[in-house]
Amino acid sequence: MAEVRFEQVGKQFGTQQVLTGFDLTVDDGEFLVLLGPSGCGKTTALRMVAGLEEPTTGSILIGGKSVEGVAPQHRDVAMVFQSYALYPHLSVAKNIGFPLLSQDGSKDENQKKVREAAELLGLGELLSRKPKELSGGQRQRVALARAIVRSPRVFLMDEPLSNLDATLRTQTRGEIVQLQQRLGTTTIYVTHDQVEAMTMGDRIAVMNNGHLQQIGSPAELYEDPINTFVASFVGNPGMNLLRAQRRSGVIYVGDTATVNVLGADESIVMGVRSEDLQLSNSGVPGVCSALEVLGSEVHVHVDAPGGQTVVIRQAANVARPRLGETLSFIVTTESPLFFDALTLERLRA
Amino acid sequence: MTRRSVRIRQSVGAYALIAPALTLISVFIIYPFLRNFKLALYAIPPFPGLPSKWLGIHQFTTTVTSDVFLNSLQATLLYTAMVVPLGVFAGLVLAVTAHQKLRGMAIYRVIFSTTAVSSVAVAATIFGTLLNPVNGLLPWFGINVNPPFLQNTTWALPAMAIIGIWEFMGLSFLLFSAGLQSLPEEVMEAALVDGASPVRRFFRVTIPMLSPTIFYALAVGTIAAMYTFGQMDVLIGTGSTTYTNTDTLAYLIYQSVTVQPNAGVAACISIALFGITSLITFLQFRFLERRVHYVGE
């Protein structure tokens, strides 16, 4: 186990700058999730820890030592790939045992370690099978077993659940968290799925356009985002962002007064979670544009003034509007979040 | 329009589309192939218009048990045994070298693959010059054999094999280059992160994953080598192949038509060559393909 530190890391592919001034410390034994949209640089950051890419600028330290110029095979890290990257010609046992071949252990020791890793992931009965004879979930477990078998200092996981169906993904999510807690190995997990990030990580580092946006616990990111990108990316649905005007301490959306917040008159962006909006007989006018029925709750999409769309979360047993119906909504929280209309950064009182 | 008439119209359209290809295959492949079996049953006179003589299966058994045929078969198999493994190995080594991410490697790729598109006549002429006992490359290195390579009973066949290897190496290189580029990058990276040394990665991951390409190269190379003809014709020629042990089966077929004209004997040898090549290919599928690992499975 080891701490992983990025110090002012930058990465450029040709003229394309994919990572800029990236500073991040992953604590020893921590489960950190790198979260961001496709192309934000999160996989590049992970690959640089593995040694599959070298930083253009800055340095990466594992266990307090710079790994600049250290080949992947000498970094003592294990990686789980999106496609699982199993060796198709080797049995499950040989796939799991492959990383042990480069270690000094005897054949008996290696077999014991393979059995232990396989048992831990419920693969005991499948050791003689080839990857083509396994389901997606089983292949994913083999990839995990191969990662844990030599007790590396760091686990690197690159969207390992993206090829699984929704049910299996939910199940495996929990299993990976339990496994990491049991082993206590420092883990960096890359995903673009904010549900995965929220449910798995001790902390989440949100990235966009090669920049680290914010790092914090799932609750901190949800409740206290530093800009509109984090606010809209974290949470499902993301935070509603409404262009508004503050006039004489009252926040107006269009011509409708919503909440009272003291401050100078200005254009701002008001951020409100969907559970803090409610359909009402009066309030901000809008038209119901879509309904998402999720079983226990319904997401009502409303086209609000100025071409903005908000999502209102309501319980399934509450009367729901019809598509195209004209309606109104109110802000139920007394403390919505505010962002600068130009910089989109959070405005704090 | 009824369902039946729609089906008829679709069938007519389908047959019309395959008709040109089917006609060409029938005229130039199927008919000559079948006609060959008929030829093998007759002694065909050297001049047109003379009557053919029915010999039946006797001509076939006599031909394939003759010393000339057996010596030729031996030369063909020896040639194949030299060309195919060495050609595959050389192509693999070049492909792995060219697969490195180094500057200027694109030029080497072009150079390596040129042998695949060179005519056998050109290759034979180049090697004929290099092996020339007076002004060739080998005498320049102080290597001289007597009689010279192309008239030597021991060295003529290996000299032909070197040309064959040089020619096959280009195709083999192209096959392995394509094979290496199609290997899943994440699997190769996984082996790297898993701590495997370059040698282990090559033998434990790259080679097994290239096994479909290796198998294909072996099968294609074997068929091509069994039918080799060009360099014998350019460098050794009719009459000399027999005493230099370079009389491969394809060349023997040619001589059976041109030197001692009997198209019936040539037909017998060609049927035997087809049968032997098919048998070897079958055995390759039977015993080698089970060791092949297809990545996509």
XYZ file of C-alpha atoms in Angstrom:
646
model
C 0.000 0.000 0.000
C 1.183 3.472 -0.783
C 0.209 7.064 -1.225
C -0.008 8.309 -4.819
C 0.760 11.928 -5.538
C 0.420 13.955 -8.728
C 2.543 17.122 -8.644
C 1.707 19.689 -11.324
C 1.320 16.908 -13.879
C 0.674 17.898 -17.483
C 0.254 15.690 -20.510
C 0.289 16.632 -24.154
C -0.361 14.405 -27.172
C 0.985 16.286 -30.175
C -0.647 19.686 -29.942
C -3.470 18.384 -27.755
C -3.125 19.271 -24.079
C -5.093 16.592 -22.211
C -4.002 17.301 -18.642
C -2.885 20.590 -17.135
C -1.354 21.401 -13.743
C -2.842 18.312 -12.171
C -2.285 18.203 -8.398
C -3.795 15.369 -6.418
C -2.878 13.217 -3.470
C -4.458 9.801 -3.003
C -3.968 8.761 0.592
C -2.576 5.404 1.594
C -5.445 2.885 1.579
C -7.948 5.347 0.134
C -10.538 4.560 -2.560
C -10.443 7.589 -4.822
C -12.669 7.981 -7.850
C -11.644 10.089 -10.846
C -14.932 11.287 -12.288
C -15.511 13.255 -15.448
C -16.946 13.180 -18.947
C -15.248 11.344 -21.831
C -12.024 13.006 -22.922
C -11.469 14.905 -19.669
C -8.077 13.256 -19.045
C -9.008 10.847 -16.249
C -7.842 7.688 -18.050
C -4.633 9.440 -19.088
C -3.978 10.287 -15.440
C -4.522 6.636 -14.491
C -2.281 5.361 -17.291
C 0.474 7.670 -16.137
C 0.376 6.069 -12.685
C 0.631 2.656 -14.361
C 3.576 3.826 -16.459
C 1.761 3.306 -19.749
C 2.149 7.036 -20.418
C 4.823 9.429 -19.194
C 3.880 12.939 -17.996
C 4.990 15.779 -20.254
C 5.514 17.979 -17.209
C 5.415 17.479 -13.442
C 5.920 14.240 -11.597
C 4.090 11.312 -10.058
C 5.141 9.830 -6.748
C 4.160 6.405 -5.473
C 4.988 5.761 -1.834
C 6.844 9.069 -1.703
C 9.218 8.183 -4.568
C 9.107 9.583 -8.055
C 8.346 6.949 -10.667
C 9.698 8.970 -13.563
C 11.336 6.587 -16.022
C 10.282 3.521 -14.016
C 8.861 0.851 -16.353
C 5.298 -0.377 -15.658
C 6.539 -3.822 -14.628
C 8.633 -2.270 -11.865
C 5.991 0.004 -10.352
C 4.198 -2.678 -8.356
C 0.770 -1.512 -9.404
C -2.084 -3.605 -10.807
C -4.584 -2.418 -13.343
C -8.070 -3.583 -14.267
C -8.942 -2.547 -17.804
C -12.295 -1.612 -19.280
C -12.202 -4.635 -21.601
C -10.788 -6.822 -18.744
C -7.764 -7.556 -20.997
C -7.655 -11.245 -20.118
C -5.191 -13.485 -21.955
C -7.530 -15.406 -24.273
C -5.253 -18.432 -24.624
C -4.781 -18.991 -20.890
C -7.110 -20.649 -18.404
C -8.616 -18.660 -15.531
C -5.955 -20.066 -13.167
C -3.121 -19.080 -15.505
C -4.640 -15.661 -16.103
C -4.805 -15.014 -12.359
C -1.320 -16.429 -11.826
C 0.328 -14.539 -14.694
C 1.593 -11.610 -12.548
C 3.201 -14.118 -10.165
C 5.496 -15.496 -12.891
C 7.745 -12.482 -12.560
C 8.023 -12.930 -8.794
C 10.325 -15.252 -6.931
C 7.674 -17.465 -5.329
C 7.728 -21.248 -5.744
C 5.161 -23.001 -7.897
C 3.301 -24.223 -4.794
C 3.190 -20.735 -3.298
C 1.904 -19.295 -6.547
C -0.800 -21.948 -6.839
C -1.865 -21.205 -3.275
C -2.099 -17.493 -4.003
C -4.096 -18.155 -7.176
C -6.530 -20.374 -5.245
C -6.925 -17.766 -2.509
C -7.587 -14.954 -4.981
C -10.000 -17.147 -6.933
C -11.881 -18.162 -3.765
C -12.111 -14.544 -2.650
C -13.874 -13.676 -5.899
C -15.955 -16.840 -6.164
C -14.008 -18.285 -9.081
C -12.991 -21.549 -7.419
C -15.033 -23.706 -9.798
C -13.908 -21.914 -12.944
C -10.127 -22.216 -12.721
C -9.734 -24.518 -15.712
C -11.978 -22.538 -18.054
C -10.815 -20.209 -20.797
C -12.036 -16.566 -20.870
C -14.281 -17.295 -23.869
C -16.217 -19.743 -21.677
C -17.028 -17.070 -19.069
C -19.787 -14.495 -18.777
C -18.979 -10.779 -18.659
C -19.317 -10.712 -14.874
C -17.036 -13.736 -14.453
C -14.405 -12.207 -16.749
C -14.545 -9.058 -14.695
C -13.893 -11.092 -11.537
C -10.934 -12.826 -13.163
C -9.485 -9.410 -14.010
C -9.949 -8.379 -10.366
C -8.395 -11.614 -9.103
C -5.404 -11.069 -11.394
C -5.044 -7.581 -9.938
C -5.116 -8.634 -6.287
C -3.073 -11.842 -6.543
C 0.339 -10.269 -6.054
C -0.781 -7.746 -3.428
C 0.310 -4.632 -5.312
C 0.804 -1.245 -3.688
C -1.899 0.391 -5.811
C -4.978 -0.786 -7.722
C -5.845 1.123 -10.856
C -9.298 0.534 -12.316
C -10.322 1.984 -15.657
C -14.108 1.866 -15.950
C -14.158 -1.844 -15.111
C -17.956 -2.047 -14.878
C -18.873 -0.312 -18.106
C -19.357 -3.562 -20.047
C -21.724 -5.107 -17.505
C -25.505 -4.922 -17.493
C -27.211 -2.652 -14.952
C -28.031 -5.369 -12.397
C -24.588 -6.922 -12.471
C -22.988 -3.507 -12.314
C -24.829 -2.650 -9.102
C -23.880 -6.000 -7.560
C -20.228 -5.807 -8.600
C -19.962 -2.211 -7.427
C -20.642 -3.334 -3.877
C -18.256 -6.275 -4.196
C -15.367 -4.076 -5.348
C -15.908 -1.707 -2.427
C -15.970 -4.615 0.035
C -12.858 -6.113 -1.534
C -10.991 -2.822 -1.329
C -12.020 -2.345 2.287
C -10.887 -5.853 3.157
C -7.510 -5.478 1.418
C -6.995 -1.823 2.300
C -5.069 -1.218 -0.912
C -4.852 2.304 -2.307
C -7.255 2.391 -5.249
C -7.772 4.861 -8.072
C -10.988 4.182 -9.929
C -11.866 5.945 -13.172
C -15.474 6.359 -14.245
C -17.790 8.746 -16.038
C -20.773 7.328 -14.148
C -21.519 9.609 -11.233
C -23.694 6.962 -9.520
C -20.674 4.652 -9.423
C -18.528 7.487 -8.126
C -21.003 8.494 -5.412
C -21.525 4.961 -4.152
C -17.929 3.728 -4.262
C -15.430 6.438 -3.507
C -14.098 7.631 -0.162
C -13.420 10.780 -2.128
C -14.190 11.861 -5.654
C -11.982 14.018 -7.874
C -14.107 15.672 -10.541
C -12.281 16.515 -13.761
C -13.156 18.489 -16.861
C -11.082 19.483 -19.892
C -7.857 18.228 -18.331
C -8.318 20.203 -15.128
C -9.153 19.026 -11.657
C -12.379 20.804 -10.729
C -13.017 19.723 -7.165
C -12.102 16.944 -4.783
C -14.149 15.883 -1.800
C -16.416 13.281 -0.300
C -19.533 12.366 -2.272
C -21.677 14.380 0.145
C -19.418 17.449 -0.119
C -19.579 17.410 -3.896
C -23.329 16.985 -3.885
C -24.066 19.648 -1.330
C -21.245 22.088 -1.870
C -20.094 22.167 -5.527
C -17.614 24.879 -6.391
C -18.893 25.575 -9.891
C -21.780 24.833 -12.218
C -19.885 21.961 -13.903
C -19.568 20.003 -10.648
C -23.110 20.963 -9.665
C -24.590 19.640 -12.887
C -22.293 16.588 -13.220
C -22.696 15.205 -9.699
C -26.097 13.890 -8.721
C -28.816 12.233 -10.729
C -30.432 14.303 -12.018
C -27.817 17.031 -11.911
C -28.468 20.308 -10.161
C -30.959 22.577 -11.942
C -29.230 25.774 -13.024
C -31.564 28.718 -13.578
C -30.503 32.053 -14.956
C -31.921 34.610 -12.539
C -31.800 38.273 -11.470
C -31.317 39.579 -7.963
C -33.292 42.731 -7.473
C -33.622 44.356 -4.032
C -32.717 41.121 -2.279
C -35.213 39.012 -4.190
C -34.242 36.362 -6.754
C -36.361 36.508 -9.894
C -36.600 33.740 -12.482
C -38.094 35.514 -15.440
C -40.632 37.811 -13.799
C -41.381 35.500 -10.889
C -39.959 36.123 -7.432
C -38.588 32.930 -5.900
C -36.426 33.335 -2.773
C -35.094 36.251 -0.738
C -31.316 36.518 -0.602
C -29.594 39.737 0.324
C -26.935 41.107 -1.988
C -26.232 43.504 -4.811
C -28.530 43.572 -7.804
C -26.973 41.329 -10.470
C -27.462 38.522 -12.943
C -26.670 35.200 -11.337
C -27.170 31.477 -11.814
C -29.274 29.801 -9.163
C -28.613 26.125 -8.463
C -31.437 24.050 -7.020
C -31.550 20.282 -6.597
C -34.582 18.612 -8.125
C -35.870 17.600 -4.687
C -35.923 21.302 -3.726
C -38.414 22.197 -6.456
C -42.112 21.526 -6.167
C -45.093 21.824 -8.519
C -47.488 24.451 -7.259
C -50.558 26.453 -8.239
C -48.431 29.580 -8.475
C -44.740 30.258 -9.017
C -42.426 30.093 -12.006
C -44.516 29.179 -15.047
C -43.547 26.359 -17.368
C -44.700 23.501 -19.566
C -44.292 19.807 -18.788
C -41.985 18.511 -21.555
C -41.193 14.987 -20.344
C -41.949 12.509 -17.586
C -39.530 9.864 -16.337
C -41.310 7.295 -14.200
C -38.685 5.490 -12.111
C -40.950 3.413 -9.873
C -40.690 5.069 -6.481
C -40.368 8.563 -7.951
C -41.085 10.564 -11.072
C -38.825 13.143 -12.735
C -40.926 15.900 -14.241
C -39.097 17.906 -16.930
C -40.378 21.452 -17.179
C -39.550 24.043 -19.834
C -39.117 27.203 -17.787
C -38.836 30.870 -18.907
C -35.875 31.730 -21.142
C -35.617 28.299 -22.742
C -34.309 26.676 -19.573
C -35.329 23.163 -18.540
C -35.583 22.035 -14.934
C -36.186 18.601 -13.509
C -38.509 18.269 -10.530
C -38.395 15.092 -8.479
C -41.672 14.018 -6.961
C -42.983 10.897 -5.270
C -44.728 8.390 -7.501
C -47.960 8.539 -5.511
C -48.382 12.306 -6.109
C -50.624 13.349 -9.009
C -48.368 13.896 -11.991
C -48.933 16.457 -14.755
C -49.691 15.524 -18.348
C -47.223 16.108 -21.147
C -47.673 19.617 -22.566
C -49.628 20.808 -19.533
C -48.962 24.354 -18.365
C -47.890 24.393 -14.733
C -45.917 26.314 -12.126
C -43.211 25.405 -9.665
C -41.679 26.930 -6.552
C -38.300 26.688 -4.855
C -38.812 24.988 -1.489
C -35.324 25.423 -0.040
C -34.418 28.673 1.652
C -30.768 28.327 0.708
C -30.252 27.538 -2.949
C -26.713 27.831 -4.323
C -25.612 30.787 -6.421
C -23.009 30.950 -9.164
C -21.429 33.861 -10.970
C -23.233 34.343 -14.262
C -19.958 34.894 -16.135
C -17.343 32.682 -14.470
C -19.881 30.039 -13.369
C -17.942 29.776 -10.105
C -19.770 29.496 -6.814
C -20.754 32.731 -5.066
C -20.495 32.441 -1.336
C -22.143 34.801 1.168
C -47.809 -9.947 -57.178
C -47.974 -13.339 -55.453
C -45.399 -14.603 -52.973
C -44.347 -17.285 -55.457
C -43.659 -14.793 -58.244
C -41.658 -12.594 -55.840
C -39.552 -15.619 -54.906
C -38.949 -16.513 -58.561
C -37.975 -12.946 -59.389
C -35.531 -12.886 -56.446
C -33.997 -16.209 -57.532
C -33.547 -15.036 -61.118
C -31.880 -11.865 -59.855
C -29.534 -13.818 -57.601
C -28.511 -16.238 -60.367
C -27.954 -13.311 -62.732
C -25.611 -11.696 -60.228
C -23.460 -14.803 -59.728
C -23.531 -15.836 -63.386
C -20.395 -13.913 -64.528
C -18.239 -15.253 -61.687
C -19.670 -18.747 -62.047
C -18.953 -18.730 -65.786
C -15.339 -17.690 -65.310
C -14.754 -20.247 -62.537
C -16.392 -22.980 -64.620
C -14.390 -22.253 -67.765
C -10.995 -21.613 -66.204
C -11.008 -23.771 -63.059
C -13.709 -26.442 -62.850
C -13.588 -27.628 -66.470
C -9.731 -27.833 -66.686
C -9.656 -29.546 -63.290
C -12.113 -32.241 -64.392
C -10.557 -32.501 -67.864
C -7.221 -33.220 -66.168
C -8.636 -36.421 -64.667
C -9.635 -37.555 -68.152
C -6.191 -36.701 -69.586
C -4.523 -38.821 -66.890
C -6.171 -41.937 -68.299
C -4.608 -41.563 -71.793
C -1.184 -41.476 -73.409
C -1.411 -38.162 -75.256
C 0.681 -37.961 -78.445
C 2.995 -34.935 -78.853
C 1.267 -33.694 -81.988
C -2.356 -32.637 -82.328
C -4.585 -34.803 -84.480
C -2.981 -38.123 -83.537
C -5.162 -40.562 -81.594
C -4.771 -40.798 -77.793
C -4.173 -44.214 -76.319
C -6.281 -45.456 -73.379
C -4.054 -46.564 -70.473
C -6.478 -46.210 -67.606
C -5.327 -46.085 -63.980
C -2.153 -47.940 -64.978
C -0.568 -44.688 -66.247
C -1.190 -43.032 -62.895
C 0.291 -45.868 -60.803
C 3.309 -46.153 -63.091
C 3.959 -42.413 -62.954
C 3.675 -41.940 -59.203
C 5.866 -44.960 -58.431
C 8.612 -44.011 -60.890
C 12.049 -42.888 -59.638
C 11.683 -39.586 -61.460
C 8.462 -38.788 -59.611
C 9.786 -39.934 -56.229
C 13.017 -37.940 -56.617
C 10.962 -34.936 -57.615
C 8.644 -35.412 -54.632
C 11.663 -35.610 -52.346
C 13.075 -32.377 -53.805
C 9.690 -30.646 -53.421
C 9.263 -31.740 -49.808
C 12.861 -30.775 -48.933
C 12.377 -27.391 -50.572
C 9.096 -26.858 -48.671
C 10.701 -27.933 -45.392
C 13.425 -25.316 -45.874
C 11.326 -22.447 -47.204
C 8.228 -22.500 -45.009
C 9.670 -22.553 -41.455
C 12.519 -20.174 -42.305
C 10.235 -17.863 -44.291
C 7.729 -17.730 -41.425
C 10.500 -17.155 -38.880
C 12.178 -14.419 -40.956
C 8.843 -12.673 -41.575
C 8.024 -12.801 -37.859
C 11.406 -11.374 -36.845
C 11.092 -8.540 -39.383
C 7.489 -7.803 -38.365
C 8.374 -7.652 -34.671
C 11.316 -5.369 -35.501
C 9.169 -3.099 -37.662
C 6.460 -3.029 -34.964
C 8.762 -1.054 -32.641
C 7.827 2.593 -32.280
C 11.067 3.951 -33.704
C 11.837 6.782 -36.081
C 11.928 5.912 -39.765
C 10.353 2.498 -39.253
C 7.839 3.166 -42.043
C 10.690 3.047 -44.579
C 11.813 -0.330 -43.263
C 8.242 -1.626 -43.501
C 8.172 -0.723 -47.179
C 11.586 -2.309 -47.776
C 10.670 -5.497 -45.908
C 7.444 -5.942 -47.825
C 8.913 -5.397 -51.305
C 9.931 -9.049 -51.647
C 6.244 -9.984 -51.618
C 5.567 -7.930 -54.735
C 8.785 -8.741 -56.603
C 8.463 -11.075 -59.563
C 10.134 -14.443 -59.113
C 12.029 -13.797 -62.361
C 13.517 -10.621 -60.888
C 14.358 -12.374 -57.622
C 15.949 -15.289 -59.477
C 18.026 -12.967 -61.636
C 19.258 -11.028 -58.593
C 20.214 -14.191 -56.743
C 21.682 -15.692 -59.910
C 24.020 -12.712 -60.065
C 24.877 -12.954 -56.370
C 25.641 -16.677 -56.706
C 27.648 -16.232 -59.890
C 30.977 -18.083 -59.440
C 32.965 -15.321 -61.160
C 31.528 -11.941 -60.220
C 28.940 -12.836 -57.578
C 28.792 -11.827 -53.923
C 29.833 -15.177 -52.468
C 33.217 -15.380 -54.249
C 33.778 -11.812 -53.013
C 33.366 -13.233 -49.493
C 35.752 -16.032 -50.438
C 32.992 -18.654 -50.621
C 33.409 -20.875 -53.654
C 31.989 -24.328 -54.221
C 32.795 -26.623 -57.060
C 30.771 -27.179 -59.136
C 29.176 -23.733 -58.663
C 26.009 -23.412 -56.592
C 23.575 -23.595 -59.472
C 25.178 -26.709 -60.930
C 25.913 -28.374 -57.602
C 23.889 -31.477 -56.669
C 24.097 -30.590 -52.963
C 23.775 -26.805 -53.009
C 21.435 -26.049 -55.909
C 18.252 -26.890 -53.970
C 19.267 -24.817 -50.897
C 20.107 -21.972 -53.296
C 16.596 -22.263 -54.765
C 15.222 -22.369 -51.211
C 17.016 -19.128 -50.314
C 15.235 -17.407 -53.176
C 11.964 -18.967 -52.013
C 12.578 -17.781 -48.438
C 13.419 -14.286 -49.678
C 10.189 -14.175 -51.661
C 7.966 -15.706 -48.956
C 9.512 -13.514 -46.254
C 7.743 -10.424 -47.654
C 4.314 -12.029 -47.575
C 5.030 -13.503 -44.173
C 6.162 -10.058 -42.960
C 2.932 -8.468 -44.205
C 0.814 -11.148 -42.532
C 2.619 -10.796 -39.203
C 2.595 -7.009 -39.372
C -1.184 -7.092 -39.787
C -1.399 -9.719 -37.031
C 0.668 -7.657 -34.602
C -1.365 -4.543 -35.294
C -4.600 -6.370 -34.645
C -3.532 -7.663 -31.224
C -5.671 -6.010 -28.534
C -3.565 -3.229 -27.084
C -5.079 -3.536 -23.617
C -3.969 -7.185 -23.350
C -0.401 -6.246 -24.257
C -0.517 -3.400 -21.732
C -1.947 -5.743 -19.102
C 1.074 -8.014 -19.579
C 3.336 -5.004 -19.165
C 1.655 -3.890 -15.923
C 1.551 -7.513 -14.720
C 5.326 -7.345 -14.529
C 6.236 -9.609 -17.473
C 9.664 -9.073 -19.040
C 9.870 -8.387 -22.794
C 10.925 -11.990 -23.469
C 8.072 -13.409 -21.405
C 5.598 -11.051 -23.046
C 6.760 -12.195 -26.462
C 6.639 -15.931 -25.830
C 3.703 -16.090 -23.393
C 1.410 -13.458 -24.872
C 2.413 -12.253 -28.331
C 3.204 -15.617 -29.939
C 0.100 -17.443 -28.640
C -2.087 -14.552 -29.727
C -0.419 -14.540 -33.139
C -1.046 -18.265 -33.528
C -3.876 -17.805 -36.083
C -1.491 -15.764 -38.268
C 1.332 -18.278 -37.804
C -1.005 -21.094 -38.795
C -2.247 -19.185 -41.827
C 1.310 -18.334 -42.922
C 2.342 -21.989 -42.580
C -0.640 -23.212 -44.611
C -0.319 -20.613 -47.362
C 3.472 -20.937 -47.468
C 3.270 -24.717 -47.758
C 0.846 -24.572 -50.674
C 2.994 -21.963 -52.457
C 6.224 -23.910 -51.845
C 4.729 -27.195 -53.070
C 3.911 -25.473 -56.374
C 7.244 -23.646 -56.803
C 8.496 -23.348 -60.349
C 9.915 -19.950 -61.305
C 13.483 -19.903 -59.977
C 14.176 -23.435 -61.263
C 13.107 -22.363 -64.731
C 15.082 -19.100 -64.731
C 18.324 -20.286 -63.093
C 18.658 -24.009 -63.781
C 16.464 -24.808 -66.732
C 15.171 -27.832 -68.531
C 17.485 -30.790 -68.489
C 19.666 -29.605 -65.608
C 17.112 -29.828 -62.845
C 17.271 -33.600 -62.707
C 20.963 -33.926 -61.943
C 20.984 -30.907 -59.613
C 18.072 -32.397 -57.598
C 15.952 -29.304 -58.168
C 13.315 -31.020 -60.240
C 10.284 -30.034 -58.162
C 6.896 -31.520 -59.008
C 5.625 -28.327 -60.658
C 8.739 -28.244 -62.832
C 8.386 -31.932 -63.595
C 4.845 -31.267 -64.858
C 6.237 -28.557 -67.132
C 8.962 -30.878 -68.434
C 6.431 -33.652 -69.014
C 4.666 -31.359 -71.435
C 7.684 -29.704 -73.078
C 10.648 -32.106 -73.029
C 9.057 -35.535 -73.413
C 5.624 -34.382 -74.432
C 2.979 -36.511 -72.783
C 0.166 -34.461 -71.348
C -1.246 -37.653 -69.799
C 1.829 -38.052 -67.541
C 1.749 -34.343 -66.715
C -1.921 -34.736 -65.736
C -1.034 -37.688 -63.473
C 1.696 -35.682 -61.726
C -0.549 -32.663 -61.300
C -3.266 -34.844 -59.739
C -0.672 -36.352 -57.401
C 0.642 -32.869 -56.510
C -2.901 -31.686 -55.803
C -3.545 -34.756 -53.626
C -0.273 -34.476 -51.676
C -0.738 -30.735 -51.066
C -4.326 -31.313 -49.958
C -3.169 -34.062 -47.587
C -0.480 -31.849 -46.035
C -2.982 -29.008 -45.627
C -5.479 -31.404 -44.061
C -2.820 -32.643 -41.624
C -1.913 -29.065 -40.748
C -5.561 -28.333 -39.939
C -5.911 -31.592 -38.056
C -2.840 -31.253 -35.845
C -1.849 -27.579 -35.777
C -5.164 -25.760 -35.684
C -6.013 -27.173 -32.260
C -3.071 -25.156 -30.919
C -4.419 -21.942 -32.430
C -6.091 -19.394 -30.138
C -8.487 -17.041 -31.834
C -8.580 -13.709 -29.979
C -12.143 -12.827 -30.876
C -13.637 -15.978 -29.373
